[in-house]
Structures are given as structure tokens and as C-alpha cells.
Short mmCIF file of C-alpha atoms and ligand atoms in Angstrom, two decimals:
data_model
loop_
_atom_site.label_atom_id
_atom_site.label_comp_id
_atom_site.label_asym_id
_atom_site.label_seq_id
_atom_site.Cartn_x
_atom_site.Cartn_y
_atom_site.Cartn_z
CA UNK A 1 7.95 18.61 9.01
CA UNK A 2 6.48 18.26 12.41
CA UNK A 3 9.16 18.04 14.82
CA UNK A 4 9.03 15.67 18.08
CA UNK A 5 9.70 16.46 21.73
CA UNK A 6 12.46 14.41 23.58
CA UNK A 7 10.35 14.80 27.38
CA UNK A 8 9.34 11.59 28.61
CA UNK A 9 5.50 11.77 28.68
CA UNK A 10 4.69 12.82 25.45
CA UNK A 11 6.04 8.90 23.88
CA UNK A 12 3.06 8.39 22.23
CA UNK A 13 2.88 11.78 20.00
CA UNK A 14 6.96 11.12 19.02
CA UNK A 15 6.38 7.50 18.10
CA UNK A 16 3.30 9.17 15.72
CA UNK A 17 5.88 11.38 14.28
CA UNK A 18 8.62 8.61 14.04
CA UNK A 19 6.30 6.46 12.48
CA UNK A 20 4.85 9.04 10.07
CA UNK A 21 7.92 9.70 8.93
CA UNK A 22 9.14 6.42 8.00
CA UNK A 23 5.35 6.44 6.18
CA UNK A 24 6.25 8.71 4.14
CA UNK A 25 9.71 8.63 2.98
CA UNK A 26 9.70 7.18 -0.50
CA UNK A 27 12.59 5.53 -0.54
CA UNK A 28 13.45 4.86 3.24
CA UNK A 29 14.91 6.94 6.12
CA UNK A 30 17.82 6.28 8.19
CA UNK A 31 18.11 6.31 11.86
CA UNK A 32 20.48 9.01 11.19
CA UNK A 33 18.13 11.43 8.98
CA UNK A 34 15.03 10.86 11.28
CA UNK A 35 17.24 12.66 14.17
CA UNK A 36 17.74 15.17 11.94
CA UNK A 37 14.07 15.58 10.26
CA UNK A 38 12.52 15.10 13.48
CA UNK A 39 14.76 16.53 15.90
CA UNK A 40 14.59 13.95 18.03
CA UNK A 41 17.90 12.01 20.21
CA UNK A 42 19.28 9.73 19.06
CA UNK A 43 17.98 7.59 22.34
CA UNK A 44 14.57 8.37 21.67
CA UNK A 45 14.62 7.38 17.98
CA UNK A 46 16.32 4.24 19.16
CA UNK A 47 13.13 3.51 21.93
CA UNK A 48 10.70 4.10 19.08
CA UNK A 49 11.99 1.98 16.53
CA UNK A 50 12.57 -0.62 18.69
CA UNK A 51 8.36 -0.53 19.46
CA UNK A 52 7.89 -0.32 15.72
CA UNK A 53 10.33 -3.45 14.83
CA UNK A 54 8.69 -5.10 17.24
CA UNK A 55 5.49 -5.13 16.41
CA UNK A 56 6.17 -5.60 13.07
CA UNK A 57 5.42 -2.04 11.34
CA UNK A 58 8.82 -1.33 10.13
CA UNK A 59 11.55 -3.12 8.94
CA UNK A 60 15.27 -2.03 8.85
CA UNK A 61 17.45 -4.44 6.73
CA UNK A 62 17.98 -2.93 3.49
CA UNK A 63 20.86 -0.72 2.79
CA UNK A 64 21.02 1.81 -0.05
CA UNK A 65 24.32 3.49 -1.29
CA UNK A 66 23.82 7.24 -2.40
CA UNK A 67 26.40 9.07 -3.58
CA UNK A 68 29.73 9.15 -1.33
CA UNK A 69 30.15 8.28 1.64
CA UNK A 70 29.32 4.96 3.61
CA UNK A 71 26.01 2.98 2.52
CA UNK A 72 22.97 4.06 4.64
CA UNK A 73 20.38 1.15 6.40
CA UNK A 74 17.07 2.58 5.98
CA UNK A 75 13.73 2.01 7.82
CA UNK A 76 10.81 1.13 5.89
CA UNK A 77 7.18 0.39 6.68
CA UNK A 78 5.98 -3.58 6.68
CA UNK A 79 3.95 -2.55 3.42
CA UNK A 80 0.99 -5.92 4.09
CA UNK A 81 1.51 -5.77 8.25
CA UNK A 82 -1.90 -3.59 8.33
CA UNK A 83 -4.64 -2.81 6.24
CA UNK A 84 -6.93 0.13 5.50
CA UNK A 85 -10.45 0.68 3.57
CA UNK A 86 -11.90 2.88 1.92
CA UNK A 87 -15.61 3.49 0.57
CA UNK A 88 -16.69 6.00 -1.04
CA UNK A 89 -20.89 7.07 -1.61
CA UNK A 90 -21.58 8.57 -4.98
CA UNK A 91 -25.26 9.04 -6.24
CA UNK A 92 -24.07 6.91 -8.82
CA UNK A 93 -22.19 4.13 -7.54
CA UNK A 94 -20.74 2.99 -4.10
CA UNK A 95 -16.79 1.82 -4.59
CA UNK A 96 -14.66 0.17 -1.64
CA UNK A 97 -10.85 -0.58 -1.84
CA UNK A 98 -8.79 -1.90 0.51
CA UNK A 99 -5.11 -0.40 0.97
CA UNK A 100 -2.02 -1.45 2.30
CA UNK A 101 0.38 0.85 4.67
CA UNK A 102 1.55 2.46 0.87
CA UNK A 103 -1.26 3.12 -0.15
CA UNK A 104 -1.74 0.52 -3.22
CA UNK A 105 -4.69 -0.90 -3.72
CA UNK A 106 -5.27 -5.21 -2.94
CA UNK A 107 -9.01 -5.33 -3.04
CA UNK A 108 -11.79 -2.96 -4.65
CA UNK A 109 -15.29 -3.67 -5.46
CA UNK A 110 -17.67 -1.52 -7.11
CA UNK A 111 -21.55 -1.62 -5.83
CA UNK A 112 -24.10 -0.22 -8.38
CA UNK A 113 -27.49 0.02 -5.38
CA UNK A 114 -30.41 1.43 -6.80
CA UNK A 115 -31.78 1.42 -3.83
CA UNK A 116 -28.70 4.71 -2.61
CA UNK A 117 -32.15 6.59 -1.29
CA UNK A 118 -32.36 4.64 1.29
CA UNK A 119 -29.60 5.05 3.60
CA UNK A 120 -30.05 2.12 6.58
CA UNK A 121 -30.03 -0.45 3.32
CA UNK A 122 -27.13 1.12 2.22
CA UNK A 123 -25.01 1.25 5.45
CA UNK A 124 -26.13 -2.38 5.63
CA UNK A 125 -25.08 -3.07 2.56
CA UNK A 126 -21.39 -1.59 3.10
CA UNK A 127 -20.87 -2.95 5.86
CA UNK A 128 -21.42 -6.48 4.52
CA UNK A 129 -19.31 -5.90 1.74
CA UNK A 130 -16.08 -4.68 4.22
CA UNK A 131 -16.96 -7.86 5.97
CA UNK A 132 -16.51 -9.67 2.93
CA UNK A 133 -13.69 -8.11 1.65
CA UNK A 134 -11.66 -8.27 5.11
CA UNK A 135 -12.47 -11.82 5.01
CA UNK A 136 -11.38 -12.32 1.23
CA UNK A 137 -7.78 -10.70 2.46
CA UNK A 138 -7.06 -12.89 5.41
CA UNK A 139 -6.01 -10.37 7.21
CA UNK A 140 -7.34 -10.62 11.12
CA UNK A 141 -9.62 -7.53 11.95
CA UNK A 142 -6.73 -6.65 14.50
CA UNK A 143 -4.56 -5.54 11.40
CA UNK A 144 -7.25 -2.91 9.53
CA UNK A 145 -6.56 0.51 10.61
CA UNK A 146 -9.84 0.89 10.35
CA UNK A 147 -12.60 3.04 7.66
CA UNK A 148 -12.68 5.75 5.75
CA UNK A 149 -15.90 6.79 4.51
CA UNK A 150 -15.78 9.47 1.33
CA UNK A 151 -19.45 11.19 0.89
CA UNK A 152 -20.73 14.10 -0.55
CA UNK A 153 -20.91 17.63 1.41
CA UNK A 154 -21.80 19.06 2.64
CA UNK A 155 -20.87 17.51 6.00
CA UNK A 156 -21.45 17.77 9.57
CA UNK A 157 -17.86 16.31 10.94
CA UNK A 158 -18.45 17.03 14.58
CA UNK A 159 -21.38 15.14 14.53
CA UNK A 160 -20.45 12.50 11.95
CA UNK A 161 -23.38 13.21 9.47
CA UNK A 162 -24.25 13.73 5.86
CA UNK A 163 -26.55 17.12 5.94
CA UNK A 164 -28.59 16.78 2.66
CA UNK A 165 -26.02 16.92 0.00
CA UNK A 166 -28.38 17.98 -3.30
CA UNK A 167 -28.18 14.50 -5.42
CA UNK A 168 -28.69 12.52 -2.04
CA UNK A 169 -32.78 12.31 -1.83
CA UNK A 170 -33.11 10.90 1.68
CA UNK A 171 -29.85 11.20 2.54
CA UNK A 172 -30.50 14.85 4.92
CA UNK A 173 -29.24 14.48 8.56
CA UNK A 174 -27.88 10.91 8.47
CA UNK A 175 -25.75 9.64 10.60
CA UNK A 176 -23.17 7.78 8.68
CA UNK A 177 -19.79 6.74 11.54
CA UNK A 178 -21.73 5.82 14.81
CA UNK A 179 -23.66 3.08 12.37
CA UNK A 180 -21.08 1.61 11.22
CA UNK A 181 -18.65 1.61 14.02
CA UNK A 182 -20.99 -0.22 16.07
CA UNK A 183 -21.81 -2.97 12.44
CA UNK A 184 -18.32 -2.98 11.84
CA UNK A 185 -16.29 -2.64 15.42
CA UNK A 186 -13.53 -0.20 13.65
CA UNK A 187 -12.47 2.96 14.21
CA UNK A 188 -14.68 4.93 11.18
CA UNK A 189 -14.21 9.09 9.75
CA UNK A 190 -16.06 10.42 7.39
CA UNK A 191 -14.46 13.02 4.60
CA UNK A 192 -16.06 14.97 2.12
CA UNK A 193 -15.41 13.01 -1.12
CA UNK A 194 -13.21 15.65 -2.95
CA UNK A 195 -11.29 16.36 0.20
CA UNK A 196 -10.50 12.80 0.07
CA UNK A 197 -9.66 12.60 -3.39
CA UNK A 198 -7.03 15.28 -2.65
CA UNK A 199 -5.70 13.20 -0.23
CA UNK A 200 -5.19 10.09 -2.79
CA UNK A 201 -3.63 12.32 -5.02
CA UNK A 202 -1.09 13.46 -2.63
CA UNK A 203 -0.20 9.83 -1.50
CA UNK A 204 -1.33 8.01 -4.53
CA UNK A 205 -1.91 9.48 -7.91
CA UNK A 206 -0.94 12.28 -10.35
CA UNK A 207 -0.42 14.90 -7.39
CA UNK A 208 2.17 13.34 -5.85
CA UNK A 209 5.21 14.83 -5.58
CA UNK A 210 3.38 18.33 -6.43
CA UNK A 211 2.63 21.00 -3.06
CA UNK A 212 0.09 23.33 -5.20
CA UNK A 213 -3.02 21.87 -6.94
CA UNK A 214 -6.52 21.65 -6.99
CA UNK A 215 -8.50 18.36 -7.90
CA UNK A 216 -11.46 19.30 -9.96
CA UNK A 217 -14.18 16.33 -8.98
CA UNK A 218 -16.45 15.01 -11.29
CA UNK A 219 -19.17 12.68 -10.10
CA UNK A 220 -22.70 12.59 -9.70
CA UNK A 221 -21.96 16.09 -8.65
CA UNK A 222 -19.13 18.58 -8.78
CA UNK A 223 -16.40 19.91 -6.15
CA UNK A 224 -13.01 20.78 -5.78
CA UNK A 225 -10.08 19.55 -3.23
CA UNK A 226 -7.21 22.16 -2.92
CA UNK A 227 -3.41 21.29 -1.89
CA UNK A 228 -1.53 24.50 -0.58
CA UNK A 229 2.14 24.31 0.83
CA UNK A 230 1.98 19.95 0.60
CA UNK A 231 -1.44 20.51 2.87
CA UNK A 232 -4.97 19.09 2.20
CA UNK A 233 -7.37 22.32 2.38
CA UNK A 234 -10.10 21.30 5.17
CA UNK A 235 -11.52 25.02 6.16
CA UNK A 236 -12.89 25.27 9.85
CA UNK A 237 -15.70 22.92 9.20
CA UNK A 238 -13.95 20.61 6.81
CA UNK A 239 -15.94 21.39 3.98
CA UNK A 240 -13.79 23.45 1.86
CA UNK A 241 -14.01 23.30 -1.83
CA UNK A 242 -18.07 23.81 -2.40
CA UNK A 243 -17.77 24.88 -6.02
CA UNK A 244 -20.63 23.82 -7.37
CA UNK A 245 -22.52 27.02 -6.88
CA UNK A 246 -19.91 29.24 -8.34
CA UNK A 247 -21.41 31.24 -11.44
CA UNK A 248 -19.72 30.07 -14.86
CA UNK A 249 -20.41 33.52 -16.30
CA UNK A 250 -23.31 31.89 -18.48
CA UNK A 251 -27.03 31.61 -18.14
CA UNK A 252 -28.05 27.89 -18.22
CA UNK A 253 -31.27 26.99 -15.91
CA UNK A 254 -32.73 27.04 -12.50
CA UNK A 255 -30.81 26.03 -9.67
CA UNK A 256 -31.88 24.56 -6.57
CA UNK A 257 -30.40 27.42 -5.15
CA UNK A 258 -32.45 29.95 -6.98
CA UNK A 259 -29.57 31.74 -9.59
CA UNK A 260 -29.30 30.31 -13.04
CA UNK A 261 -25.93 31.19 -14.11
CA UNK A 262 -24.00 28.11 -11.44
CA UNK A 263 -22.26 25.35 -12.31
CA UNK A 264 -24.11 22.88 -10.58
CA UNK A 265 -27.18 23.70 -13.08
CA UNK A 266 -24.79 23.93 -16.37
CA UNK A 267 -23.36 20.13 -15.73
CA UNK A 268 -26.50 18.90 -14.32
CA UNK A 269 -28.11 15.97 -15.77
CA UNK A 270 -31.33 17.69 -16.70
CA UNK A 271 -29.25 20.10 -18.74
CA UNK A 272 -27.02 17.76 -20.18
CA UNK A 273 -30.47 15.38 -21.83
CA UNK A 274 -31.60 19.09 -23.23
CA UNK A 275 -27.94 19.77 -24.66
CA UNK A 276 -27.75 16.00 -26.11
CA UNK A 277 -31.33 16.47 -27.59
CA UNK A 278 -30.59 19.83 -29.22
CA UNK A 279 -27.72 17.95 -31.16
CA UNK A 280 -30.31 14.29 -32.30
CA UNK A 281 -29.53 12.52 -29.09
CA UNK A 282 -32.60 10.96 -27.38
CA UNK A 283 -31.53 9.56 -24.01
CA UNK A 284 -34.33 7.19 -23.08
CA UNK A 285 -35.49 8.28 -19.54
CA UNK A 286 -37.37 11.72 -18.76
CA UNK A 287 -35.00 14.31 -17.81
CA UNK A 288 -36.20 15.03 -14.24
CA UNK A 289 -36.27 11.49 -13.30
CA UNK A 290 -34.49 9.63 -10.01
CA UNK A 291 -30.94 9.70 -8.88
CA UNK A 292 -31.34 6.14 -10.81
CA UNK A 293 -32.71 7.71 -13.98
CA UNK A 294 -30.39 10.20 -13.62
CA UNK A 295 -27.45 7.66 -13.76
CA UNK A 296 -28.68 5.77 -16.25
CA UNK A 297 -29.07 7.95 -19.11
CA UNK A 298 -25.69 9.81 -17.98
CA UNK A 299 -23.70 6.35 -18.72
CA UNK A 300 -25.87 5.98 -22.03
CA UNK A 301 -24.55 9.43 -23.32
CA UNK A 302 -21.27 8.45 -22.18
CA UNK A 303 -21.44 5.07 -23.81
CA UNK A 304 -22.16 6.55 -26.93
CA UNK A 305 -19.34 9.18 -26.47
CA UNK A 306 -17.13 6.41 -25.82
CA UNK A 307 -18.05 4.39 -29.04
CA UNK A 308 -17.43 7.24 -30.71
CA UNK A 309 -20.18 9.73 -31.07
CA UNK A 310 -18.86 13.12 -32.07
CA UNK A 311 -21.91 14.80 -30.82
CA UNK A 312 -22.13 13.13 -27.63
CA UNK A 313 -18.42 13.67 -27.11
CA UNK A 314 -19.26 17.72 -28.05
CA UNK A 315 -21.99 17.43 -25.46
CA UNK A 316 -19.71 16.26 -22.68
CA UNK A 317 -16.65 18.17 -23.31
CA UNK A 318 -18.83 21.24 -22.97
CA UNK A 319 -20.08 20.27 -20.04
CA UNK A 320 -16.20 19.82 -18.68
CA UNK A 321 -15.54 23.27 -19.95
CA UNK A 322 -17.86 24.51 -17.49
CA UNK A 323 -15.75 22.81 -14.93
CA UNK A 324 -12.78 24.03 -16.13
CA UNK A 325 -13.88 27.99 -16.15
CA UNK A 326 -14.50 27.35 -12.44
CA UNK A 327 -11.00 25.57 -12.21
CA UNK A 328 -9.47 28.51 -13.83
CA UNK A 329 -11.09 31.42 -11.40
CA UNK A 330 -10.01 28.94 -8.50
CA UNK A 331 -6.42 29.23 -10.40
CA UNK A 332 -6.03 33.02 -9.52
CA UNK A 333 -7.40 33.00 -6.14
CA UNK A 334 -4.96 30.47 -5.41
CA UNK A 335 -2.03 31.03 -7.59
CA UNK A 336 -1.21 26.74 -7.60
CA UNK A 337 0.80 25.94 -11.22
CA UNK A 338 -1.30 22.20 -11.69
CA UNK A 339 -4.99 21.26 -11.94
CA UNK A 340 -5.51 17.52 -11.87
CA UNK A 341 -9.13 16.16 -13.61
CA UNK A 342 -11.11 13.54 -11.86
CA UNK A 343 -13.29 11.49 -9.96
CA UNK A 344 -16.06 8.74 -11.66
CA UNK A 345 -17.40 10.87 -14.61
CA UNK A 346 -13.99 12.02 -15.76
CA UNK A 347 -12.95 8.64 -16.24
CA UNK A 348 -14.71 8.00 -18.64
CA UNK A 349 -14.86 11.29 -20.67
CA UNK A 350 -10.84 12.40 -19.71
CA UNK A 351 -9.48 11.13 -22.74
CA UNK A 352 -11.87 13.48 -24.98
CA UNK A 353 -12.35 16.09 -22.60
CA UNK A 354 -8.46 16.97 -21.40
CA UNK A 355 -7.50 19.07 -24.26
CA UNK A 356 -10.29 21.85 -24.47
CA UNK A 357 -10.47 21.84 -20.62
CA UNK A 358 -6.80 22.64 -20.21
CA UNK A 359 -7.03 25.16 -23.33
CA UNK A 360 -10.08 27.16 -21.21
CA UNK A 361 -8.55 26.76 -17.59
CA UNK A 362 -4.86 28.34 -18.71
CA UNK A 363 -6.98 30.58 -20.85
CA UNK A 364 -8.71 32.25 -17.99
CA UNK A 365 -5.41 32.21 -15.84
CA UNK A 366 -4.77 35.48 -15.02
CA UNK A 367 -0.47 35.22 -14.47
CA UNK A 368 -0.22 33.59 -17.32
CA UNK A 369 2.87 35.41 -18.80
CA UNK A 370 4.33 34.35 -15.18
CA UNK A 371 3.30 30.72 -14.98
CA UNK A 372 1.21 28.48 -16.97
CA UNK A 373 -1.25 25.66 -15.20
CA UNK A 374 -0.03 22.31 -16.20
CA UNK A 375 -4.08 19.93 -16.94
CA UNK A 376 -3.52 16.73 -16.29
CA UNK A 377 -6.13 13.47 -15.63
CA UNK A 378 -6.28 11.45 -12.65
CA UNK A 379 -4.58 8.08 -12.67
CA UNK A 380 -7.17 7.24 -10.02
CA UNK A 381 -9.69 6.79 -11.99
CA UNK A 382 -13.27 6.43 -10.82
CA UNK A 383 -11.88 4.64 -6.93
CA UNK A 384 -9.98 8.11 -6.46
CA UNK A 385 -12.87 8.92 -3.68
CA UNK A 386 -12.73 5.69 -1.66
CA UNK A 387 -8.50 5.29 -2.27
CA UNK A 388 -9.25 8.90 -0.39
CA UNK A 389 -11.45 7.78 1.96
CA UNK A 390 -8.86 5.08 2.88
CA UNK A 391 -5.77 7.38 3.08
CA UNK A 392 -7.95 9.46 5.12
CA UNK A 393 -8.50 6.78 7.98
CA UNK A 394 -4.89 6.13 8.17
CA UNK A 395 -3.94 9.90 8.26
CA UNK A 396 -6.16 10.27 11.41
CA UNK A 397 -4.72 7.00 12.86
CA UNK A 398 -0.98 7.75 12.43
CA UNK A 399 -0.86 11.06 11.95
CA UNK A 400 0.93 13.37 14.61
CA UNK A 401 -1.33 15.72 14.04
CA UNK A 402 -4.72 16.24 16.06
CA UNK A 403 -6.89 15.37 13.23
CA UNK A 404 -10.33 17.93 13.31
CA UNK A 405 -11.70 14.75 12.02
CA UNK A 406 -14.61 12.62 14.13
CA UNK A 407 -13.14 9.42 14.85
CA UNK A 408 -14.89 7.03 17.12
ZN1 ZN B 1 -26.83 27.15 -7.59
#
């Protein structure tokens, strides 16, 4: 818990913490608690929520009786008094929510641009479609926090850019927050997608409630987000959780990156066709083919997985079990007890997949007479990155913490 300073100056910085508390107590916090969680006076406490009530981003009128002792009146956030979104750029798809000050989703829409190569049409594109959805709330721009943008690393944070993440064609040194700061007059970060997926977890989804996990991502392309202590993972350059590269202990084909044996190559889409072939399944585009191409015959094989086509299903759940022998190594490096499955792809193949990936990952666990790693899937689904993305822009907003992220 970050605890608050009672000197005069530093108002802003308590009335962060004050306010992030209240954010994220569950079930309310009293006047009484904050003091003691935040080590604040009670005279300061008093000054601060007396800001918040008044403009509107807490309330205090609802009393709850726990245990002995006289009922408590808690403070609780004005859930609808601001807004937050989210967007998240995939290879495959582009997905935008909008959030309230919980964290639950009002608004999402789901962009399928062919056109993802080129990335001036696409920041157009998104920033017509927060337009749109800010005007579909009713909400007055004054009450969005402002944007989160989820993207693929790696990133360049300081400077705001996407460096050439390897599905991106086009997409190497672009500037991503100045653009649409200046289209969009909101205060814009940019997180690397599975960092921001953690981040949904914690507030949102499956990992919340849990200190210790990592977030296996499964997209266009594969990553990991790690939770130590009740912390998001970042790393110096906020690009923690590259796993793509990390060797799966099996030859499968060239990587980019020159070795044969990563998992990048193993779950790639070229590899996948020659898998699905070997087993009767033509996929009808070539297997080299465009980010589009690529897309396209990935949701075919997935289609027919999901109707019910054993040997499409064997195809993908081999391909998670690639995932999850990276998930398990990651395991006893970082001794966590839960691995949580998810992000676009997973969505669609979880319910297949979750068995034989939590059978491999536990297998490879090294403690496992101490502990075993609870598998579960993402109740996310395939918005996890832009819920993220969302959280993310409120975390640097409210947070007490000076975030390392670029925020203009
Ligand atoms: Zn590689």
C-alpha cells in the first residue's frame, strides 16, 4: 500500500493515493480505514474527500454492517462519473471498449481493417471510431480519462512508438500517441498488449484477487504478462514478457530470428497450414501469404475446430502445447502457483485446448511435489488487450505512482 504524506505541498500526490484507494477497495472503505491504510490524518483525509465529493468521483452514503461493532459508512467511486477507452492493435483485428471507473465494460466494437499495413489509415480509422463511440455514450469529452492504446512489442515507450513488431509489415518506427493525441485531444499511453492484458486481469478478469500469475497471450502473435507480489511486470523498458523467441525444446522451422527450435516459428501460421495439411486439411490461401491471408485461413481452421473437427482441434491444441511448455519454464523461474490462458486466439480454441495445456505446463513444473499451477482461461475473452489498454490509461491517470509510462 503506498502510504501518503500529511505536509502541505504534496496535496495533489495524497489526493492520488486517497482516491486510488477508494478505486480499489471492492467493497468500500471508510474514512476510518483510509487513515489507517494510508496513514494519513484524519484532517487530511477529511480535505480530500471533500474535493472528491465534490466533484462528483466518490460517493459516501451507504453503510455496511460487518461483524460487531457499529455499522461503517463507506466511500465508493461514482462508477459512470468518468469514462475510459481502450483499443487494442492485433494483426488480426483492432477491438475498442469503453470502461467505466470499475472497470466494466459499456461500449466495445470490434474493427476487422484489412488495410492494418498501413498505419496513418489505421490511426485514422481509430480515432473515428473513439469519436463515435464517445458520442454513442453521451458522456462530454471532459469525463474520459482519456486512451489506452494496447500494441504489440516490442515498444519504444519513451518515445511513444511501435518498433517493428514481426506480424506488423509497415508498422517499424511508428509513432502511435503524438497522432492521436493531437486527432483525439486526450491524454493517450501506449502498453505492450500482454502487459495490458495483465493489467485487465488484475482489475477485471480471472486474475483478480490472485498476486502471482502469468498471462500466456495468444493473438496474432505470442507473449506473456507476469504479476509478482499484486505488481504488473514492466522491466526497465516496459517490454517485459518477450517469449516468443524462447526455444520449445523441438525443431519446427526457420525463424525470423535465424534458430528453428522457438516458439514463435512452432505456432506460426505457416507452420500451423503444414501441420493442418499433414492431417487432410487444405486451408485455402498459400501459406506465406499477408497478415490478411494469414488471418483468414487461421479463423477457417478454427471454424472448423469449432464445428467440430477432431483433426483441426488436434492441430490447434498442439499448437497451445507449445505455449504451454514455455508457460511451464516461465513457472520455475518465477515460482507463481496460477497461469491464466488468453487473448483473441484462445478464445476461440480455450474450451478444447485447456486440458492438455494445463496437463503439459504442471507437467514441466519443477516444485511440483510443493505446489501445483492452477490453468485456467480468461474470462476476457478476445477484448482482454483493449479492457488492458483501458485500465492502463486510468492507472497512469490516478495512480500515485510515477507511471514510466509516456503520457502526453
Ligand atoms: Zn525466433
Amino acid at each position: 500500500m503506498q502510504r501518503g504524506t500529511n505536509l502541505g505541498r504534496l496535496g495533489d500526490f495524497n489526493q492520488a493515493v486517497i482516491f486510488e484507494s477508494i478505486r480499489r477497495a471492492v467493497d468500500g472503505v471508510s474514512r476510518v480505514e483510509l487513515a489507517g491504510s494510508t496513514g494519513l490524518s484524519p484532517q487530511t483525509i477529511s480535505n480530500v474527500v471533500r474535493r472528491l465529493l465534490d466533484e462528483g468521483l466518490v460517493r459516501e452514503d451507504r453503510t455496511v454492517v460487518s461483524g460487531p461493532g457499529k455499522p461503517r459508512t463507506v466511500l465508493e467511486l461514482e462508477t459512470n462519473r468518468m469514462v475510459s477507452i481502450g483499443i487494442h492493435l492485433d494483426p488480426g483485428l483492432i477491438s475498442l471498449v469503453m470502461l467505466n471507473l470499475r472497470g466494466e465494460v459499456l461500449l466495445s466494437r470490434r474493427l476487422e481493417i484489412p488495410a492494418v499495413e498501413v498505419p496513418e489509415k489505421t490511426l485514422e480509422t481509430m480515432a473515428a471510431a473513439v469519436n463515435e463511440m464517445i458520442t454513442e455514450s453521451g458522456h462530454p469529452r471532459s469525463n474520459v480519462v482519456g486512451v489506452g492504446v494496447a500494441a504489440p512489442g516490442p515498444l519504444n515507450p519513451e518515445k511513444g512508438f511501435i518498433t517493428g513488431p514481426p506480424l506488423l509489415d509497415g508498422w517499424n518506427e511508428v509513432d502511435i500517441v503524438e497522432p492521436l493525441h493531437r486527432a483525439l485531444d486526450l491524454p493517450v499511453v501506449l502498453e505492450k498488449d500482454t502487459i495490458a492484458a495483465a493489467i485487465a486481469e488484475t482489475w477485471k478478469g480471472t486474475g483478480q484477487g490472485r498476486d502471482n500469475f502469468i498471462f500466456m497471450y495468444m493473438g496474432a502473435g505470442i507473449g506473456a504478462g507476469i504479476v509478482l507480489n499484486g505488481e504488473v511486470v514492466r522491466g526497465v523498458s516496459n517490454n517485459a514478457g518477450e517469449v516468443g523467441h524462447y526455444s520449445t525444446g523441438q525443431d519446427s522451422r526457420d525463424c525470423e530470428c535465424g534458430r528453428r527450435d522457438c516458439l514463435a516459428a512452432a505456432t506460426s501460421f505457416p507452420m500451423v497450414a503444414a501441420q493442418a495439411r499433414a492431417v487432410g486439411i487444405a486451408l485455402d490461401v498459400p501459406d506465406e501469404g499477408t497478415v490478411e491471408e494469414r488471418a483468414t485461413g487461421m479463423n477457417q481452421l478454427v471454424e472448423m475446430a469449432a464445428a467440430g473437427n477432431e483433426a483441426a482441434q488436434g492441430v490447434l491444441r498442439g499448437s497451445s502445447e507449445q505455449v504451454a511448455q514455455v508457460a511451464g519454464q516461465l513457472c520455475n523461474a518465477l515460482d507463481v502457483d496460477t497461469v491464466i490462458l488468453g487473448g483473441p486466439l484462445w478464445a476461440d480454441i480455450g474450451g478444447y485446448c485447456l486440458e492438455q495445456a494445463a496437463l503439459v505446463i504442471n507437467e514441466r513444473f519443477t516444485p511440483k511435489d510443493v505446489h501445483g499451477i492452477e490453468v485456467l482461461s480468461s474470462r476476457l475473452g478476445f477484448e482482454v488487450g483493449a479492457i488492458g489498454g483501458a485500465c492502463a490509461i486510468m492507472d497512469a491517470m490516478f495512480s500515485p505512482k510515477a507511471s514510466a509510462l509516456l503520457l502526453r
